[in-house]
């Protein structure tokens, strides 16, 4: 495409080689005529008019020089970007008037606020408790918030804070965890291993790569099963996996990018090989539908056992990583492309539905363990799907997927837009004209009947219900999809959506020391809804995606980076074919 554009630009010049035509010429001609006209008029003026005109010209000249000076002194991208014109709106905060730069700064301030609370009350611990100003070590005490936040700090150019974090992390001994604690393999790969890898790739501080390798190494025993399917937990102190009979799809299948990158940066292929073996096993396994994988895997045999099929919890990022490994490989590994396309084709056929009450609303539900019954539950976690579809549409030239991506992003945004706080709930339940969306009570217990039973009391306007869990725990998926959709479509509407979400987050979840999960998105009781929890993904993902939404699109470009499922941007491999 670039080549075509260049060819088009060159062709007019080549037809008239002796007269270099460019855009400037007509302008110059106009200026000459204008100047001639001014000169004639000048001598017709009386003295005071000449004086006034001179003064006006002087002022204009100074203004022009000033503008040129500012351009030179502030070589900020924003001066050169066309300004987004936003239609005036009656809005309590008048916030649609803010420029990209102001919005970006507001997100950076939020990051600084979260970091400073963490620094003050929880530094080195896993999480800040943002209401009580205490901390926890619920991930084994490696300081997961700190590690997860590093590359966000770097991207936001908060280098002093980044250096504080690096100084700490280079002293952590990752060969130890809280005694008796079994470290979750997948979580620590996507958060800690990935966070250290990207912090290294950005800063090129070798100590960070050493630490990344240490984390990668202490987690490697997870793969030590008879099939090669990883165990879900590792006893880091003992150096062995914790025995288990099954593991879920997302836990086994969302570690590949990280171990691949570790192999690439260390030159040791063993990491990538162990992770790749998992993909090969699952690729060959029998499935209820082509490309759709039940969420449970038997670790001994490597077979997919029963379980729901879902693009939400426990399934989600397995599908995401098919596409992302294909992108990471410089689009060379066709296995991932095939697997991704199989999955998306089946998902579209079996799992996507349209609301019967709002033509614009589409959603992705779940399938039960028989893979026949459909559940109309749409999870916040599943809101990563539109971003994935948009990225896949661009990468694999699948235009229909972009249409669906826009429809699903709309639903995800409405899940925020239609609540009392403007925050989005953990999930919603769509109703249909027959049973109002509630599953028959004799339904298999694959689905959370409690969720469904409590649903009908809180119907919202667009034909879905809120369920039992109405919390917003600072999750990133909707912001993630909005950012990707903006970058791929260029539609500024997505910036407005992202800004609206950011404002709701600031308004309802900001505490004196950080940001807190909110118990009920339909309640405006503010402080009393805070549940005193700030997961590391708020700093790693939610704020990063919002910041990138308001940044120039070539800043951490989707053509150069692939974001792991925790929003850590990995530099894409350069394939020989493309260079
Ligand atoms: C919004 O802008 C209008 C006029 O531009 C102003 O009168 C009003 O006070 C502003 N409201 C807030 C909440 O800032
Ligand atoms: C927590 O810290 C913030 C800021 O340092 C302070 O304003 C707030 O009162 C503290 N809360 C508690 C419960 O100590
Ligand atoms: C791997 O498993 C074998 C037997 O299943 C065991 O003997 C060995 O110690 C394990 N190694 C690690 C690093 O866990
Ligand atoms: C958000 O919801 C309000 C009604 O609560 C509606 O007027 C508005 O158009 C919605 N915004 C968008 C962007 O859909």
Coordinates of C-alpha atoms and ligand atoms in Angstrom, one line a residue:
X1 CA 0.0 0.0 0.0
X2 CA 2.8 2.3 0.8
X3 CA 4.4 1.6 -2.6
X4 CA 1.1 2.5 -4.4
X5 CA 0.9 5.8 -2.5
X6 CA 4.4 6.6 -3.5
X7 CA 3.8 5.7 -7.1
X8 CA 0.7 8.0 -7.2
X9 CA 2.6 10.8 -5.8
X10 CA 5.4 10.5 -8.3
X11 CA 3.5 10.0 -11.5
X12 CA 2.4 13.7 -12.3
X13 CA 6.0 14.9 -11.9
X14 CA 7.4 12.3 -14.3
X15 CA 5.1 13.5 -17.1
X16 CA 6.5 17.0 -16.9
X17 CA 10.1 16.6 -15.9
X18 CA 11.3 20.1 -16.6
X19 CA 8.8 22.0 -14.6
X20 CA 8.8 20.8 -11.0
X21 CA 5.2 21.2 -10.1
X22 CA 4.3 21.1 -6.5
X23 CA 1.5 22.2 -4.1
X24 CA 3.4 25.4 -3.4
X25 CA 3.1 27.0 -6.8
X26 CA -0.5 28.1 -7.0
X27 CA -0.1 29.6 -3.5
X28 CA 3.0 31.6 -4.6
X29 CA 1.1 33.0 -7.6
X30 CA -1.8 34.1 -5.5
X31 CA 0.6 35.8 -3.1
X32 CA 2.2 37.8 -5.8
X33 CA -1.2 39.2 -7.0
X34 CA -2.2 40.0 -3.5
X35 CA 1.0 41.9 -2.9
X36 CA 0.5 43.9 -6.1
X37 CA -3.0 44.8 -5.0
X38 CA -1.7 45.9 -1.6
X39 CA 1.0 48.1 -3.0
X40 CA -1.5 50.0 -5.2
X41 CA -3.9 50.5 -2.3
X42 CA -1.1 51.7 0.0
X43 CA -0.5 54.9 -1.9
X44 CA -4.2 55.7 -2.0
X45 CA -4.4 55.7 1.8
X46 CA -4.1 58.7 4.0
X47 CA -1.4 58.9 6.7
X48 CA -3.5 57.6 9.6
X49 CA -4.8 54.7 7.6
X50 CA -1.2 53.8 6.7
X51 CA -0.3 54.0 10.4
X52 CA -3.2 51.8 11.4
X53 CA -2.4 49.3 8.6
X54 CA 1.3 49.2 9.6
X55 CA 0.3 48.5 13.2
X56 CA -2.0 45.7 12.2
X57 CA 0.7 44.2 10.0
X58 CA 3.2 44.5 12.8
X59 CA 0.9 42.7 15.2
X60 CA 0.1 40.0 12.7
X61 CA 3.9 39.6 12.0
X62 CA 4.6 39.3 15.7
X63 CA 1.8 36.7 16.1
X64 CA 3.2 34.7 13.1
X65 CA 6.7 34.8 14.5
X66 CA 5.4 33.7 17.9
X67 CA 3.6 30.8 16.4
X68 CA 6.7 29.8 14.5
X69 CA 8.7 30.0 17.7
X70 CA 6.2 27.8 19.5
X71 CA 6.3 25.3 16.7
X72 CA 10.1 25.1 16.9
X73 CA 10.3 25.2 20.7
X74 CA 7.6 22.5 21.2
X75 CA 8.1 19.8 18.5
X76 CA 5.1 18.0 20.0
X77 CA 3.2 15.7 17.7
X78 CA 0.0 17.4 18.7
X79 CA 0.8 20.6 16.8
X80 CA 1.0 18.6 13.6
X81 CA -2.0 16.4 14.1
X82 CA -5.3 17.7 12.7
X83 CA -7.4 18.7 15.7
X84 CA -10.4 16.6 16.4
X85 CA -13.6 18.6 16.2
X86 CA -16.1 17.4 18.7
X87 CA -19.6 18.6 18.4
X88 CA -20.6 20.7 21.4
X89 CA -22.6 18.7 23.9
X90 CA -24.5 19.6 27.0
X91 CA -22.5 17.7 29.5
X92 CA -22.1 18.2 33.2
X93 CA -18.3 18.3 33.1
X94 CA -17.9 20.0 29.6
X95 CA -15.2 17.3 29.1
X96 CA -15.7 16.9 25.4
X97 CA -13.8 20.1 25.1
X98 CA -10.5 18.6 26.3
X99 CA -7.8 17.9 23.8
X100 CA -6.0 14.6 23.3
X101 CA -3.1 16.0 25.2
X102 CA -5.2 17.0 28.2
X103 CA -6.9 13.6 28.2
X104 CA -3.5 11.9 28.0
X105 CA -2.2 14.0 30.8
X106 CA -5.3 13.2 32.9
X107 CA -4.6 9.4 32.4
X108 CA -1.0 9.9 33.3
X109 CA -2.0 11.8 36.5
X110 CA -4.2 8.8 37.4
X111 CA -1.2 6.5 36.9
X112 CA 0.9 8.8 39.1
X113 CA -1.8 8.7 41.7
X114 CA -2.0 4.9 41.7
X115 CA 1.7 4.5 41.8
X116 CA 2.3 7.0 44.5
X117 CA -0.2 5.3 46.8
X118 CA 1.4 2.0 46.0
X119 CA 4.8 3.5 46.6
X120 CA 3.8 5.0 49.9
X121 CA 1.8 2.1 51.5
X122 CA 2.6 -1.1 49.6
X123 CA 6.0 -0.8 47.9
X124 CA 7.4 -4.2 47.0
X125 CA 4.3 -6.0 48.0
X126 CA 1.9 -7.5 45.5
X127 CA -1.0 -5.1 45.9
X128 CA -2.0 -1.9 47.5
X129 CA -5.3 -2.0 49.4
X130 CA -6.4 1.5 48.2
X131 CA -9.0 2.2 50.9
X132 CA -7.3 0.9 54.1
X133 CA -3.8 1.9 52.9
X134 CA -2.5 -1.5 53.6
X135 CA -1.0 -4.1 51.3
X136 CA -1.2 -7.8 50.5
X137 CA 1.0 -10.5 49.1
X138 CA -1.6 -12.7 47.6
X139 CA 0.6 -13.5 44.5
X140 CA 3.5 -14.9 46.5
X141 CA 5.1 -11.6 47.4
X142 CA 7.1 -10.8 44.2
X143 CA 5.6 -7.4 44.0
X144 CA 3.3 -8.0 41.1
X145 CA 1.8 -4.5 40.9
X146 CA 5.3 -3.0 40.7
X147 CA 6.4 -5.4 37.9
X148 CA 3.1 -5.0 36.0
X149 CA 3.4 -1.2 36.2
X150 CA 6.9 -0.8 34.9
X151 CA 6.3 -0.6 31.2
X152 CA 3.3 1.7 31.7
X153 CA 5.5 4.1 33.6
X154 CA 8.0 3.9 30.8
X155 CA 5.4 4.5 28.1
X156 CA 4.0 7.5 30.1
X157 CA 7.6 8.8 30.4
X158 CA 7.4 8.6 34.2
X159 CA 11.1 7.7 34.4
X160 CA 11.7 8.6 38.0
X161 CA 9.0 6.2 39.0
X162 CA 10.2 3.6 36.5
X163 CA 13.7 3.8 38.1
X164 CA 12.2 3.4 41.6
X165 CA 10.6 0.2 40.4
X166 CA 13.7 -1.1 38.6
X167 CA 15.9 -0.4 41.7
X168 CA 13.6 -2.6 43.7
X169 CA 12.9 -5.4 41.3
X170 CA 16.6 -6.0 40.6
X171 CA 16.9 -6.9 44.3
X172 CA 14.1 -9.4 44.4
X173 CA 15.0 -13.1 44.7
X174 CA 12.4 -14.9 42.5
X175 CA 13.7 -18.3 43.5
X176 CA 11.6 -17.8 46.7
X177 CA 7.9 -17.2 47.3
X178 CA 5.9 -16.9 50.4
X179 CA 6.4 -20.2 52.3
X180 CA 3.5 -22.6 51.6
X181 CA 2.3 -20.6 48.6
X182 CA 1.7 -22.3 45.3
X183 CA 2.5 -19.8 42.5
X184 CA -0.1 -19.6 39.7
X185 CA 1.9 -20.4 36.5
X186 CA -0.2 -18.5 34.0
X187 CA -0.8 -15.4 36.1
X188 CA 2.9 -15.0 36.8
X189 CA 3.9 -15.6 33.2
X190 CA 1.5 -13.0 31.8
X191 CA 2.2 -10.4 34.6
X192 CA 5.7 -10.9 36.0
X193 CA 7.6 -12.6 33.2
X194 CA 6.0 -10.4 30.5
X195 CA 6.4 -7.2 32.6
X196 CA 10.1 -7.8 33.1
X197 CA 10.6 -8.7 29.4
X198 CA 9.0 -5.5 28.2
X199 CA 10.7 -3.4 30.8
X200 CA 14.0 -4.8 29.5
X201 CA 13.1 -4.3 25.8
X202 CA 12.3 -0.7 26.5
X203 CA 15.2 0.3 28.8
X204 CA 17.8 -2.3 27.7
X205 CA 18.8 -2.6 31.3
X206 CA 20.4 -6.1 31.3
X207 CA 19.5 -6.7 35.0
X208 CA 15.8 -6.8 33.9
X209 CA 16.5 -9.6 31.4
X210 CA 18.3 -11.6 34.1
X211 CA 15.3 -11.2 36.4
X212 CA 12.9 -12.2 33.6
X213 CA 15.0 -15.3 32.9
X214 CA 14.9 -16.1 36.6
X215 CA 11.1 -15.9 36.7
X216 CA 10.9 -17.9 33.5
X217 CA 13.2 -20.6 35.0
X218 CA 11.5 -21.0 38.3
X219 CA 8.2 -21.4 36.5
X220 CA 9.5 -23.9 33.9
X221 CA 8.8 -27.0 36.2
X222 CA 5.1 -26.4 35.3
X223 CA 5.7 -28.1 32.0
X224 CA 7.1 -31.3 33.7
X225 CA 4.1 -33.5 33.1
X226 CA 3.8 -36.7 31.2
X227 CA 2.0 -35.0 28.3
X228 CA 3.8 -31.6 28.4
X229 CA 0.6 -29.8 29.2
X230 CA 1.6 -27.5 32.1
X231 CA 0.4 -27.9 35.7
X232 CA -1.5 -24.8 36.9
X233 CA 0.7 -24.1 40.0
X234 CA 4.4 -24.3 40.9
X235 CA 5.9 -24.7 44.3
X236 CA 8.7 -22.2 43.7
X237 CA 10.6 -22.9 47.0
X238 CA 10.7 -26.7 46.2
X239 CA 11.4 -26.2 42.5
X240 CA 8.6 -28.5 41.4
X241 CA 5.1 -28.3 39.9
X242 CA 2.1 -28.9 42.2
X243 CA 0.4 -32.1 41.2
X244 CA -3.0 -31.7 39.6
X245 CA -5.1 -33.7 37.1
X246 CA -6.5 -30.9 35.0
X247 CA -5.8 -27.3 33.9
X248 CA -7.9 -24.9 32.0
X249 CA -7.4 -23.8 28.5
X250 CA -6.4 -20.2 29.1
X251 CA -3.8 -21.2 31.8
X252 CA -2.1 -23.7 29.5
X253 CA -2.5 -21.7 26.3
X254 CA -1.5 -18.1 27.3
X255 CA 2.2 -18.5 28.1
X256 CA 3.5 -19.0 24.6
X257 CA 4.3 -15.4 23.6
X258 CA 6.2 -14.8 26.8
X259 CA 8.3 -18.0 26.6
X260 CA 8.9 -17.3 22.9
X261 CA 10.1 -13.8 23.6
X262 CA 12.3 -15.2 26.4
X263 CA 13.9 -17.6 23.9
X264 CA 14.4 -14.8 21.4
X265 CA 16.1 -12.6 24.0
X266 CA 18.3 -15.3 25.6
X267 CA 19.0 -17.4 22.6
X268 CA 17.8 -20.5 24.4
X269 CA 15.1 -22.3 22.4
X270 CA 14.0 -24.6 25.2
X271 CA 11.5 -22.1 26.5
X272 CA 9.7 -21.7 23.2
X273 CA 9.8 -25.4 22.5
X274 CA 8.0 -26.3 25.8
X275 CA 5.3 -23.7 25.2
X276 CA 4.9 -24.7 21.5
X277 CA 4.3 -28.3 22.5
X278 CA 1.1 -27.3 24.2
X279 CA -0.3 -25.7 21.1
X280 CA 0.6 -28.8 19.0
X281 CA -1.2 -31.1 21.4
X282 CA -4.3 -29.0 21.6
X283 CA -4.3 -28.5 17.8
X284 CA -4.5 -32.3 17.3
X285 CA -7.1 -32.9 20.1
X286 CA -10.6 -33.9 19.2
X287 CA -13.1 -31.0 19.7
X288 CA -16.9 -30.7 19.6
X289 CA -16.6 -28.1 16.8
X290 CA -13.7 -27.2 14.6
X291 CA -11.7 -24.5 16.4
X292 CA -13.8 -24.5 19.6
X293 CA -12.1 -25.9 22.7
X294 CA -13.8 -27.0 25.9
X295 CA -12.1 -25.2 28.8
X296 CA -10.7 -28.3 30.7
X297 CA -7.6 -30.3 29.7
X298 CA -6.5 -33.6 31.2
X299 CA -2.9 -33.0 32.1
X300 CA -1.9 -36.7 31.9
X301 CA -3.4 -37.5 28.5
X302 CA -3.4 -34.0 27.0
X303 CA -7.0 -34.5 25.9
X304 CA -9.7 -31.9 26.1
X305 CA -12.2 -33.1 28.6
X306 CA -15.7 -31.7 29.1
X307 CA -16.4 -28.1 30.0
X308 CA -18.0 -25.0 28.7
X309 CA -16.8 -23.3 25.5
X310 CA -16.2 -19.7 26.2
X311 CA -14.4 -16.6 25.1
X312 CA -14.7 -15.4 28.7
X313 CA -13.1 -16.6 31.8
X314 CA -10.8 -19.6 31.4
X315 CA -11.0 -19.7 27.6
X316 CA -10.4 -16.2 26.4
X317 CA -6.8 -15.6 25.9
X318 CA -6.1 -19.0 24.3
X319 CA -7.9 -17.7 21.2
X320 CA -6.2 -14.3 21.5
X321 CA -2.8 -16.0 21.5
X322 CA -3.3 -17.8 18.2
X323 CA -3.6 -14.5 16.4
X324 CA -0.9 -12.8 18.5
X325 CA 1.6 -15.6 17.9
X326 CA 0.9 -15.3 14.2
X327 CA 1.6 -11.6 14.4
X328 CA 4.6 -12.0 16.6
X329 CA 6.2 -14.5 14.2
X330 CA 6.1 -11.8 11.5
X331 CA 3.1 -13.6 10.0
X332 CA 5.2 -16.7 9.1
X333 CA 3.7 -19.5 11.2
X334 CA 0.7 -20.6 9.3
X335 CA -0.4 -23.0 12.0
X336 CA -1.6 -20.1 14.2
X337 CA -3.4 -18.5 11.3
X338 CA -5.3 -21.6 10.5
X339 CA -6.2 -22.3 14.1
X340 CA -7.3 -18.7 14.7
X341 CA -9.5 -18.7 11.6
X342 CA -11.1 -22.0 12.5
X343 CA -11.9 -20.6 15.9
X344 CA -13.3 -17.4 14.8
X345 CA -15.4 -18.9 12.0
X346 CA -17.0 -21.3 14.5
X347 CA -17.4 -18.7 17.1
X348 CA -19.3 -16.5 14.7
X349 CA -21.5 -19.4 13.7
X350 CA -22.3 -20.8 17.2
X351 CA -21.7 -18.2 19.8
X352 CA -22.5 -14.7 18.5
X353 CA -26.1 -13.5 18.8
X354 CA -28.0 -10.3 18.3
X355 CA -30.2 -8.8 20.9
X356 CA -33.9 -9.2 20.1
X357 CA -34.6 -5.8 21.6
X358 CA -31.9 -3.6 20.2
X359 CA -30.8 -4.3 16.6
X360 CA -27.4 -2.7 17.2
X361 CA -26.4 -4.9 20.0
X362 CA -24.5 -8.1 19.4
X363 CA -22.8 -10.3 21.9
X364 CA -20.8 -13.4 22.4
X365 CA -22.4 -16.0 24.8
X366 CA -21.1 -19.3 26.1
X367 CA -21.8 -22.9 25.1
X368 CA -22.4 -25.5 27.8
X369 CA -20.4 -28.8 28.1
X370 CA -22.6 -30.6 25.6
X371 CA -21.6 -27.7 23.3
X372 CA -25.3 -27.5 22.3
X373 CA -26.9 -25.2 24.8
X374 CA -26.3 -21.5 24.5
X375 CA -26.0 -19.2 27.5
X376 CA -26.8 -15.6 26.9
X377 CA -24.2 -14.4 29.4
X378 CA -21.8 -11.8 28.1
X379 CA -18.8 -11.2 30.3
X380 CA -16.8 -8.1 30.7
X381 CA -13.7 -10.3 30.1
X382 CA -15.2 -11.2 26.7
X383 CA -15.0 -7.6 25.7
X384 CA -11.4 -8.2 24.5
X385 CA -13.0 -10.1 21.6
X386 CA -13.8 -7.0 19.4
X387 CA -10.2 -5.8 19.7
X388 CA -9.0 -9.2 18.7
X389 CA -11.4 -9.4 15.8
X390 CA -10.3 -5.9 14.6
X391 CA -6.6 -6.8 14.8
X392 CA -7.3 -10.1 13.1
X393 CA -9.3 -8.4 10.4
X394 CA -6.4 -6.1 9.6
X395 CA -3.8 -8.8 9.8
X396 CA -5.6 -11.5 7.9
X397 CA -7.7 -9.3 5.6
X398 CA -11.1 -10.4 7.0
X399 CA -13.3 -7.4 6.6
X400 CA -16.4 -9.0 8.0
X401 CA -14.7 -9.4 11.3
X402 CA -14.3 -5.7 11.6
X403 CA -18.0 -5.2 11.2
X404 CA -18.6 -7.6 14.1
X405 CA -15.8 -5.9 16.0
X406 CA -17.6 -2.6 15.8
X407 CA -20.9 -4.1 16.8
X408 CA -19.4 -5.9 19.9
X409 CA -17.5 -2.8 20.9
X410 CA -20.8 -0.9 20.9
X411 CA -22.3 -3.5 23.2
X412 CA -19.3 -3.3 25.5
X413 CA -19.5 0.4 25.6
X414 CA -23.3 0.3 26.3
X415 CA -22.6 -1.9 29.3
X416 CA -20.9 1.1 30.8
X417 CA -23.1 3.8 29.3
X418 CA -26.3 2.4 30.6
X419 CA -25.4 2.0 34.3
X420 CA -26.0 4.6 37.1
X421 CA -22.2 5.2 37.5
X422 CA -21.0 4.7 33.9
X423 CA -18.9 1.8 35.0
X424 CA -19.4 -1.6 33.4
X425 CA -20.5 -4.7 35.3
X426 CA -18.7 -8.1 35.4
X427 CA -21.3 -9.5 33.0
X428 CA -24.8 -9.0 31.6
X429 CA -27.5 -11.5 30.7
X430 CA -29.4 -11.0 27.4
X431 CA -33.0 -11.9 27.3
X432 CA -35.0 -13.2 24.4
X433 CA -38.7 -12.9 23.6
X434 CA -39.5 -16.4 24.9
X435 CA -37.9 -16.9 28.3
X436 CA -36.7 -13.4 28.9
X437 CA -33.1 -14.6 28.6
X438 CA -33.2 -16.7 31.7
X439 CA -32.2 -20.3 31.3
X440 CA -34.6 -23.1 32.3
X441 CA -34.1 -23.9 36.0
X442 CA -33.3 -27.5 35.2
X443 CA -30.3 -26.4 33.2
X444 CA -27.0 -28.1 33.8
X445 CA -24.8 -26.5 36.5
X446 CA -22.3 -25.5 34.0
X447 CA -23.8 -22.1 34.3
X448 CA -24.1 -20.2 37.5
X449 CA -27.8 -20.6 38.2
X450 CA -27.5 -18.1 41.1
X451 CA -26.4 -15.4 38.6
X452 CA -29.4 -16.1 36.4
X453 CA -32.0 -16.4 39.2
X454 CA -31.2 -13.0 40.6
X455 CA -31.2 -11.4 37.2
X456 CA -34.7 -10.2 36.5
X457 CA -35.0 -7.6 39.2
X458 CA -32.5 -5.3 37.5
X459 CA -33.4 -5.2 33.9
X460 CA -31.8 -2.5 31.9
X461 CA -33.3 -0.7 28.9
X462 CA -31.6 -2.6 26.1
X463 CA -32.9 -6.1 26.7
X464 CA -30.4 -7.4 29.1
X465 CA -30.2 -7.9 32.8
X466 CA -27.5 -7.3 35.3
X467 CA -26.7 -10.5 37.3
X468 CA -25.7 -11.3 40.7
X469 CA -22.2 -9.9 40.4
X470 CA -22.5 -6.2 39.5
X471 CA -19.0 -5.2 40.4
X472 CA -16.5 -3.3 38.3
X473 CA -13.1 -4.4 39.4
X474 CA -11.1 -1.9 37.2
X475 CA -11.0 -4.4 34.3
X476 CA -9.3 -3.3 31.0
X477 CA -11.1 -5.2 28.2
X478 CA -13.4 -2.6 27.0
X479 CA -10.8 0.1 27.1
X480 CA -8.5 -2.3 25.2
X481 CA -11.0 -2.9 22.4
X482 CA -11.8 0.8 22.2
X483 CA -8.1 1.6 21.8
X484 CA -7.6 -1.0 19.1
X485 CA -10.8 0.0 17.2
X486 CA -9.7 3.6 17.2
X487 CA -6.4 2.7 15.8
X488 CA -7.7 0.5 13.1
X489 CA -10.8 2.5 12.1
X490 CA -9.6 6.0 12.8
X491 CA -13.1 6.8 14.1
X492 CA -12.8 9.5 16.8
X493 CA -16.1 8.3 18.4
X494 CA -13.9 5.7 20.2
X495 CA -12.0 8.5 21.9
X496 CA -15.2 9.9 23.3
X497 CA -16.2 6.5 24.5
X498 CA -12.8 5.9 26.2
X499 CA -12.9 9.3 27.7
X500 CA -16.4 8.8 29.1
X501 CA -15.2 5.5 30.7
X502 CA -12.1 7.1 32.1
X503 CA -14.2 9.9 33.7
X504 CA -16.5 7.3 35.3
X505 CA -13.4 5.5 36.7
X506 CA -12.0 8.7 38.1
X507 CA -15.3 9.8 39.5
X508 CA -16.3 6.6 41.3
X509 CA -13.2 4.5 42.0
X510 CA -10.6 7.0 42.9
X511 CA -9.6 6.8 46.6
X512 CA -7.2 9.1 48.5
X513 CA -4.5 6.5 48.0
X514 CA -5.3 4.8 44.6
X515 CA -8.3 3.4 42.8
X516 CA -10.6 0.7 44.2
X517 CA -12.8 -2.0 42.7
X518 CA -16.5 -0.9 43.0
X519 CA -19.1 -3.3 44.3
X520 CA -22.2 -2.3 42.4
X521 CA -22.2 -0.3 39.2
X522 CA -25.9 0.6 39.7
X523 CA -25.2 2.2 43.1
X524 CA -24.1 5.8 43.5
X525 CA -23.2 5.4 47.1
X526 CA -19.6 6.1 46.2
X527 CA -17.1 5.3 49.1
X528 CA -19.3 2.7 50.6
X529 CA -19.1 0.6 47.4
X530 CA -15.3 0.5 47.5
X531 CA -14.1 -3.0 48.1
X532 CA -10.5 -2.0 48.9
X533 CA -8.8 -3.8 46.0
X534 CA -6.7 -2.6 43.2
X535 CA -5.5 -5.4 40.9
X536 CA -2.2 -4.9 39.1
X537 CA -4.0 -5.0 35.7
X538 CA -5.4 -1.6 36.4
X539 CA -1.9 -0.1 36.1
X540 CA -0.7 -2.6 33.5
X541 CA -3.6 -2.5 31.2
X542 CA -6.6 -0.2 31.9
X543 CA -4.5 3.0 32.2
X544 CA -2.1 2.0 29.5
X545 CA -4.7 1.4 26.9
X546 CA -6.5 4.6 27.8
X547 CA -3.2 6.5 27.5
X548 CA -2.5 5.0 24.1
X549 CA -6.0 5.8 23.0
X550 CA -5.2 9.5 23.4
X551 CA -1.6 9.2 22.0
X552 CA -0.6 9.4 18.3
X553 CA -1.4 6.1 16.6
X554 CA 2.3 5.5 15.8
X555 CA 3.2 5.6 19.5
X556 CA 3.7 1.9 20.3
X557 CA 2.2 1.1 16.9
X558 CA 0.2 -2.1 16.4
X559 CA 2.5 -2.7 13.4
X560 CA 5.6 -2.9 15.5
X561 CA 4.3 -4.3 18.8
X562 CA 2.0 -7.1 19.8
X563 CA 0.5 -6.7 23.3
X564 CA 0.4 -9.8 25.5
X565 CA -2.8 -10.5 27.3
X566 CA -1.7 -8.3 30.2
X567 CA -1.0 -5.4 27.8
X568 CA 2.8 -5.7 27.8
X569 CA 3.9 -4.7 24.3
X570 CA 6.4 -7.1 22.7
X571 CA 8.4 -6.0 19.7
X572 CA 7.4 -8.2 16.8
X573 CA 10.0 -10.5 15.3
X574 CA 11.4 -9.4 12.0
X575 CA 10.9 -12.1 9.5
X576 CA 13.4 -12.5 6.7
X577 CA 10.5 -12.6 4.2
X578 CA 9.4 -9.1 5.0
X579 CA 12.7 -7.3 5.5
Ligands
LIG1 C1 -19.8 24.3 30.7 O1 -19.7 25.4 29.8 C2 -20.6 26.4 29.9 C3 -20.4 27.4 28.7 O2 -19.3 27.0 27.9 C4 -20.5 27.1 31.2 O3 -21.5 28.1 31.3 C5 -20.8 26.0 32.3 O4 -20.6 26.6 33.6 C6 -19.8 24.9 32.1 N1 -20.1 23.9 33.1 C7 -19.2 23.3 33.8 C8 -19.7 22.2 34.8 O5 -18.0 23.5 33.8
LIG2 C1 -4.8 6.7 53.1 O1 -3.9 7.6 52.5 C2 -4.4 8.8 52.0 C3 -3.3 9.6 51.3 O2 -2.1 9.4 51.8 C4 -5.1 9.6 53.1 O3 -5.6 10.8 52.6 C5 -6.1 8.7 53.7 O4 -6.7 9.4 54.8 C6 -5.6 7.4 54.2 N1 -6.6 6.5 54.6 C7 -6.5 5.8 55.8 C8 -7.7 4.9 56.0 O5 -5.6 5.9 56.5
LIG3 C1 9.9 -33.8 36.7 O1 9.1 -35.0 36.9 C2 9.8 -36.1 37.3 C3 8.9 -37.3 37.4 O2 7.6 -37.1 37.0 C4 10.6 -35.9 38.6 O3 11.4 -37.0 38.9 C5 11.4 -34.7 38.4 O4 12.0 -34.3 39.7 C6 10.6 -33.5 38.0 N1 11.5 -32.3 37.7 C7 11.1 -31.1 38.0 C8 12.1 -30.0 37.7 O5 10.1 -30.8 38.6
LIG4 C1 -25.4 6.9 26.5 O1 -26.7 6.7 27.1 C2 -27.5 7.9 27.1 C3 -28.7 7.6 27.8 O2 -28.4 7.2 29.1 C4 -27.8 8.2 25.7 O3 -28.6 9.4 25.6 C5 -26.5 8.4 24.9 O4 -26.8 8.6 23.6 C6 -25.6 7.2 25.1 N1 -24.4 7.5 24.5 C7 -24.0 6.9 23.4 C8 -22.7 7.3 22.9 O5 -24.6 6.0 22.9

